[in-house]
Amino acid sequence: MTFVNWLKRHFVVIAGLLTLAYLLLPNIIVTVFSFNNPKGRFNYTWQEFSTGAWQDPCGVSGLCESLSLSLRIAVWATLGATLLGTMIAFALVRYRFRARPVVNSLIFLPMAMPEVVMAASLLTLFLNMGAQLGFWTILIAHIMFCLSFVVVAVKARVMSMDPRLEQAAQDLYAGPVQTFLRVTLPIAAPGIAAGALLAFALSFDDFIITNFNAGSTVTFPMFVWGSAQRGTPVQINVIGTAMFVIAIALVLVSMVIGNRRNRRKA
């Protein structure tokens, strides 16, 4: 009976820890197999411990080239989607115009539409325009489907903003540009940052839309998919583990900075 009572009191914590373990299990497996030394082409069974792949992460031809390409596309797509999405979000919240309800509805279409449908539609558009498939078609496609996610994130933040803060700045003789840079933008920054991070993750990770509109260009997700057909090299696990560690480090740094700011305010 005591164990049952203890289980009831800690049920939420236990469920949360089990869910977290379930989510992190693939990352743990990737990390473990990044130190494997497989005897054959496939890195699916544990053979022996080795750090050879970590010492030469670019040992597989085309791996680092595809990774660099995906990072460049993700950065430019993030910048483009964040800039356009922020302006659209402010326009939808702050201004009233005839097409506003229609635009609000259209914003959700890329998120609701299956990726294969959007990929085929974009491919048809590029072919009809006579565009050469490659870096630019991938970038345009990524900005297009990342835009909706940025708009939703920024719009939620802008809707929660108190307009009286901007009015107070104007009462203190701040101009429109000064009010935006010193009041509006800092308040909206968390939503903009969230949209940008989401856009970067979606762009870097995308395979379906990229595969349709890449032509002969190979991004990192496409390289991983192609390698899986012939045998997955250990270096892919190394790159995945490194990116996971970097992401965790960034989260921890942001938490430390946030805690320090809260202590200073207190």
CSV table of C-alpha atoms in Angstrom, one decimal:
chain,number,residue,atom,x,y,z
A,1,MET,CA,0.0,0.0,0.0
A,2,THR,CA,2.9,2.3,0.7
A,3,PHE,CA,4.4,1.7,-2.7
A,4,VAL,CA,1.0,2.5,-4.3
A,5,ASN,CA,0.8,5.8,-2.4
A,6,TRP,CA,4.4,6.7,-3.4
A,7,LEU,CA,3.6,5.8,-7.0
A,8,LYS,CA,0.5,8.1,-7.0
A,9,ARG,CA,2.5,11.0,-5.6
A,10,HIS,CA,5.3,10.7,-8.1
A,11,PHE,CA,3.3,9.4,-11.1
A,12,VAL,CA,3.7,12.7,-13.1
A,13,VAL,CA,7.5,12.8,-12.5
A,14,ILE,CA,7.9,9.2,-13.5
A,15,ALA,CA,5.8,9.6,-16.6
A,16,GLY,CA,7.8,12.7,-17.5
A,17,LEU,CA,11.1,10.8,-17.1
A,18,LEU,CA,9.9,7.8,-19.1
A,19,THR,CA,8.7,10.1,-21.9
A,20,LEU,CA,12.1,12.0,-21.9
A,21,ALA,CA,14.0,8.7,-22.0
A,22,TYR,CA,11.8,7.5,-24.9
A,23,LEU,CA,12.5,10.7,-26.8
A,24,LEU,CA,16.3,10.6,-26.1
A,25,LEU,CA,16.7,6.9,-26.9
A,26,PRO,CA,17.4,7.4,-30.6
A,27,ASN,CA,20.0,10.1,-29.8
A,28,ILE,CA,21.7,7.7,-27.3
A,29,ILE,CA,21.9,4.9,-29.9
A,30,VAL,CA,23.4,7.3,-32.4
A,31,THR,CA,26.0,8.5,-29.9
A,32,VAL,CA,26.9,4.9,-28.9
A,33,PHE,CA,27.3,3.7,-32.5
A,34,SER,CA,29.4,6.7,-33.4
A,35,PHE,CA,32.2,4.9,-31.4
A,36,ASN,CA,31.6,1.6,-33.2
A,37,ASN,CA,34.0,-0.1,-35.6
A,38,PRO,CA,31.8,-2.2,-37.9
A,39,LYS,CA,33.3,-5.1,-39.8
A,40,GLY,CA,31.1,-4.6,-42.9
A,41,ARG,CA,29.3,-1.7,-44.6
A,42,PHE,CA,26.4,-1.4,-42.2
A,43,ASN,CA,26.7,0.2,-38.8
A,44,TYR,CA,23.7,-1.6,-37.2
A,45,THR,CA,25.3,-4.1,-34.8
A,46,TRP,CA,28.0,-3.4,-32.2
A,47,GLN,CA,31.4,-4.8,-33.0
A,48,GLU,CA,34.1,-3.0,-31.1
A,49,PHE,CA,34.9,0.4,-29.5
A,50,SER,CA,36.8,2.8,-31.8
A,51,THR,CA,37.4,6.6,-32.0
A,52,GLY,CA,38.5,6.4,-35.6
A,53,ALA,CA,35.4,8.1,-37.0
A,54,TRP,CA,35.7,11.0,-34.5
A,55,GLN,CA,39.3,11.5,-35.6
A,56,ASP,CA,38.3,11.8,-39.3
A,57,PRO,CA,34.6,12.9,-39.5
A,58,CYS,CA,35.0,13.9,-43.1
A,59,GLY,CA,36.5,10.6,-44.1
A,60,VAL,CA,33.5,9.7,-46.3
A,61,SER,CA,33.5,11.4,-49.7
A,62,GLY,CA,30.8,14.1,-50.0
A,63,LEU,CA,29.7,14.0,-46.4
A,64,CYS,CA,31.1,17.3,-45.2
A,65,GLU,CA,30.3,19.0,-48.6
A,66,SER,CA,26.6,18.0,-48.2
A,67,LEU,CA,26.7,19.1,-44.5
A,68,SER,CA,28.1,22.5,-45.5
A,69,LEU,CA,25.5,22.9,-48.2
A,70,SER,CA,22.6,22.1,-45.8
A,71,LEU,CA,24.0,24.6,-43.2
A,72,ARG,CA,24.2,27.4,-45.8
A,73,ILE,CA,20.7,26.7,-47.1
A,74,ALA,CA,19.4,26.6,-43.6
A,75,VAL,CA,21.0,29.9,-42.6
A,76,TRP,CA,19.8,31.7,-45.7
A,77,ALA,CA,16.3,30.2,-45.5
A,78,THR,CA,16.1,31.2,-41.8
A,79,LEU,CA,17.1,34.8,-42.6
A,80,GLY,CA,14.6,35.0,-45.4
A,81,ALA,CA,11.7,33.3,-43.7
A,82,THR,CA,12.3,35.3,-40.4
A,83,LEU,CA,12.5,38.6,-42.2
A,84,LEU,CA,9.3,38.0,-44.3
A,85,GLY,CA,7.5,36.2,-41.5
A,86,THR,CA,8.1,39.0,-39.0
A,87,MET,CA,6.7,41.6,-41.3
A,88,ILE,CA,3.7,39.5,-42.2
A,89,ALA,CA,3.0,38.8,-38.5
A,90,PHE,CA,3.1,42.5,-37.6
A,91,ALA,CA,0.9,43.4,-40.6
A,92,LEU,CA,-1.7,40.8,-39.6
A,93,VAL,CA,-1.8,41.9,-36.0
A,94,ARG,CA,-1.4,45.7,-36.3
A,95,TYR,CA,-3.3,46.5,-39.5
A,96,ARG,CA,-6.8,46.0,-40.8
A,97,PHE,CA,-7.2,45.3,-44.6
A,98,ARG,CA,-9.7,43.5,-46.8
A,99,ALA,CA,-7.6,40.4,-47.5
A,100,ARG,CA,-6.6,39.9,-43.8
A,101,PRO,CA,-8.9,36.9,-43.1
A,102,VAL,CA,-7.8,35.2,-46.3
A,103,VAL,CA,-4.2,35.7,-45.5
A,104,ASN,CA,-4.7,34.4,-42.0
A,105,SER,CA,-6.2,31.2,-43.6
A,106,LEU,CA,-3.5,30.9,-46.3
A,107,ILE,CA,-0.7,31.1,-43.7
A,108,PHE,CA,-1.8,27.7,-42.3
A,109,LEU,CA,-1.9,25.9,-45.6
A,110,PRO,CA,1.8,25.0,-45.8
A,111,MET,CA,1.6,23.5,-42.3
A,112,ALA,CA,-1.5,21.5,-43.0
A,113,MET,CA,-0.6,20.4,-46.5
A,114,PRO,CA,1.3,17.1,-46.9
A,115,GLU,CA,4.9,17.8,-47.8
A,116,VAL,CA,4.8,15.6,-50.9
A,117,VAL,CA,2.0,17.7,-52.3
A,118,MET,CA,3.9,20.9,-51.8
A,119,ALA,CA,7.1,19.4,-53.2
A,120,ALA,CA,5.3,18.2,-56.4
A,121,SER,CA,3.6,21.6,-56.8
A,122,LEU,CA,6.9,23.5,-56.4
A,123,LEU,CA,8.6,21.2,-58.8
A,124,THR,CA,5.9,21.8,-61.4
A,125,LEU,CA,6.2,25.5,-60.9
A,126,PHE,CA,10.0,25.5,-61.3
A,127,LEU,CA,9.8,23.3,-64.4
A,128,ASN,CA,7.2,25.5,-66.0
A,129,MET,CA,9.4,28.6,-65.3
A,130,GLY,CA,12.4,26.8,-66.9
A,131,ALA,CA,14.4,27.2,-63.6
A,132,GLN,CA,17.4,25.0,-63.2
A,133,LEU,CA,17.0,22.8,-60.1
A,134,GLY,CA,19.7,23.3,-57.5
A,135,PHE,CA,20.7,25.6,-54.7
A,136,TRP,CA,18.3,28.4,-55.5
A,137,THR,CA,15.2,26.2,-56.0
A,138,ILE,CA,15.9,24.5,-52.7
A,139,LEU,CA,16.3,27.8,-51.0
A,140,ILE,CA,13.1,29.3,-52.4
A,141,ALA,CA,11.2,26.1,-51.4
A,142,HIS,CA,12.6,26.2,-47.9
A,143,ILE,CA,11.7,29.8,-47.3
A,144,MET,CA,8.2,29.1,-48.6
A,145,PHE,CA,7.4,26.3,-46.1
A,146,CYS,CA,9.3,27.8,-43.2
A,147,LEU,CA,7.5,31.1,-43.6
A,148,SER,CA,4.3,29.9,-42.0
A,149,PHE,CA,6.0,28.6,-38.9
A,150,VAL,CA,7.8,31.9,-38.4
A,151,VAL,CA,4.5,33.9,-38.8
A,152,VAL,CA,2.7,31.8,-36.3
A,153,ALA,CA,5.5,32.1,-33.7
A,154,VAL,CA,5.9,35.9,-34.1
A,155,LYS,CA,2.2,36.6,-34.4
A,156,ALA,CA,1.6,34.9,-31.0
A,157,ARG,CA,4.2,37.1,-29.4
A,158,VAL,CA,3.0,40.3,-31.1
A,159,MET,CA,-0.6,39.7,-30.0
A,160,SER,CA,0.5,39.5,-26.4
A,161,MET,CA,2.3,42.8,-26.5
A,162,ASP,CA,0.9,45.8,-24.6
A,163,PRO,CA,0.5,48.7,-27.1
A,164,ARG,CA,0.6,51.1,-24.2
A,165,LEU,CA,4.3,50.6,-23.9
A,166,GLU,CA,4.8,51.9,-27.4
A,167,GLN,CA,2.4,54.8,-26.7
A,168,ALA,CA,4.5,55.6,-23.6
A,169,ALA,CA,7.6,55.7,-25.7
A,170,GLN,CA,6.0,58.1,-28.2
A,171,ASP,CA,4.8,60.3,-25.3
A,172,LEU,CA,8.5,60.5,-24.3
A,173,TYR,CA,9.2,62.0,-27.8
A,174,ALA,CA,10.6,58.7,-29.3
A,175,GLY,CA,10.3,58.6,-33.1
A,176,PRO,CA,8.8,55.6,-34.9
A,177,VAL,CA,12.1,54.1,-35.7
A,178,GLN,CA,13.4,54.6,-32.1
A,179,THR,CA,10.2,53.2,-30.7
A,180,PHE,CA,10.5,50.1,-32.8
A,181,LEU,CA,14.2,49.5,-32.1
A,182,ARG,CA,14.1,50.1,-28.4
A,183,VAL,CA,10.6,49.0,-27.4
A,184,THR,CA,8.8,46.9,-30.0
A,185,LEU,CA,11.7,44.8,-31.3
A,186,PRO,CA,13.1,43.8,-27.8
A,187,ILE,CA,9.6,42.7,-26.7
A,188,ALA,CA,9.0,40.7,-29.9
A,189,ALA,CA,12.5,39.2,-29.9
A,190,PRO,CA,11.7,36.0,-28.1
A,191,GLY,CA,9.0,35.2,-30.7
A,192,ILE,CA,11.3,36.1,-33.5
A,193,ALA,CA,14.1,33.9,-32.1
A,194,ALA,CA,11.7,31.0,-31.6
A,195,GLY,CA,10.5,31.3,-35.2
A,196,ALA,CA,14.1,31.5,-36.5
A,197,LEU,CA,15.2,28.5,-34.6
A,198,LEU,CA,12.2,26.5,-35.8
A,199,ALA,CA,12.8,27.6,-39.4
A,200,PHE,CA,16.5,26.6,-39.2
A,201,ALA,CA,15.7,23.1,-37.8
A,202,LEU,CA,13.0,22.5,-40.4
A,203,SER,CA,15.2,23.7,-43.3
A,204,PHE,CA,18.2,21.7,-42.2
A,205,ASP,CA,16.2,18.5,-41.6
A,206,ASP,CA,13.9,18.6,-44.7
A,207,PHE,CA,14.2,15.7,-47.1
A,208,ILE,CA,10.9,15.4,-49.1
A,209,ILE,CA,10.6,18.9,-50.5
A,210,THR,CA,14.4,19.0,-51.0
A,211,ASN,CA,14.5,15.7,-52.9
A,212,PHE,CA,11.9,16.9,-55.4
A,213,ASN,CA,13.5,20.2,-56.1
A,214,ALA,CA,17.3,19.6,-55.7
A,215,GLY,CA,18.2,18.2,-59.1
A,216,SER,CA,21.7,16.9,-58.8
A,217,THR,CA,22.4,18.8,-55.6
A,218,VAL,CA,22.9,16.7,-52.5
A,219,THR,CA,22.1,18.0,-49.1
A,220,PHE,CA,22.9,16.3,-45.8
A,221,PRO,CA,19.5,14.5,-45.4
A,222,MET,CA,19.7,13.3,-49.0
A,223,PHE,CA,23.3,12.1,-48.4
A,224,VAL,CA,22.1,10.2,-45.3
A,225,TRP,CA,19.3,8.6,-47.2
A,226,GLY,CA,21.6,7.6,-50.1
A,227,SER,CA,24.2,6.2,-47.8
A,228,ALA,CA,21.6,4.1,-46.0
A,229,GLN,CA,21.0,2.2,-49.3
A,230,ARG,CA,24.6,1.2,-49.6
A,231,GLY,CA,25.7,1.1,-46.0
A,232,THR,CA,25.6,3.8,-43.3
A,233,PRO,CA,29.1,5.1,-42.4
A,234,VAL,CA,30.0,5.7,-38.8
A,235,GLN,CA,30.8,9.4,-39.7
A,236,ILE,CA,27.1,10.1,-40.0
A,237,ASN,CA,26.6,9.1,-36.4
A,238,VAL,CA,29.5,11.3,-35.5
A,239,ILE,CA,27.9,14.3,-37.2
A,240,GLY,CA,24.6,13.6,-35.7
A,241,THR,CA,26.1,13.3,-32.2
A,242,ALA,CA,28.0,16.5,-32.6
A,243,MET,CA,24.9,18.4,-33.6
A,244,PHE,CA,23.0,17.0,-30.7
A,245,VAL,CA,25.7,18.0,-28.2
A,246,ILE,CA,25.9,21.5,-29.7
A,247,ALA,CA,22.1,21.9,-29.4
A,248,ILE,CA,22.1,20.8,-25.8
A,249,ALA,CA,25.0,23.1,-25.1
A,250,LEU,CA,23.1,26.1,-26.6
A,251,VAL,CA,20.0,25.3,-24.5
A,252,LEU,CA,22.1,25.1,-21.3
A,253,VAL,CA,23.8,28.3,-22.1
A,254,SER,CA,20.5,30.1,-22.7
A,255,MET,CA,19.1,28.7,-19.4
A,256,VAL,CA,22.2,30.0,-17.5
A,257,ILE,CA,21.9,33.4,-19.1
A,258,GLY,CA,18.2,33.5,-18.4
A,259,ASN,CA,18.7,32.5,-14.7
A,260,ARG,CA,21.4,35.2,-14.3
A,261,ARG,CA,19.1,37.9,-15.7
A,262,ASN,CA,16.2,36.8,-13.4
A,263,ARG,CA,18.6,37.0,-10.4
A,264,ARG,CA,19.7,40.5,-11.4
A,265,LYS,CA,16.1,41.6,-11.7
A,266,ALA,CA,15.2,40.1,-8.3
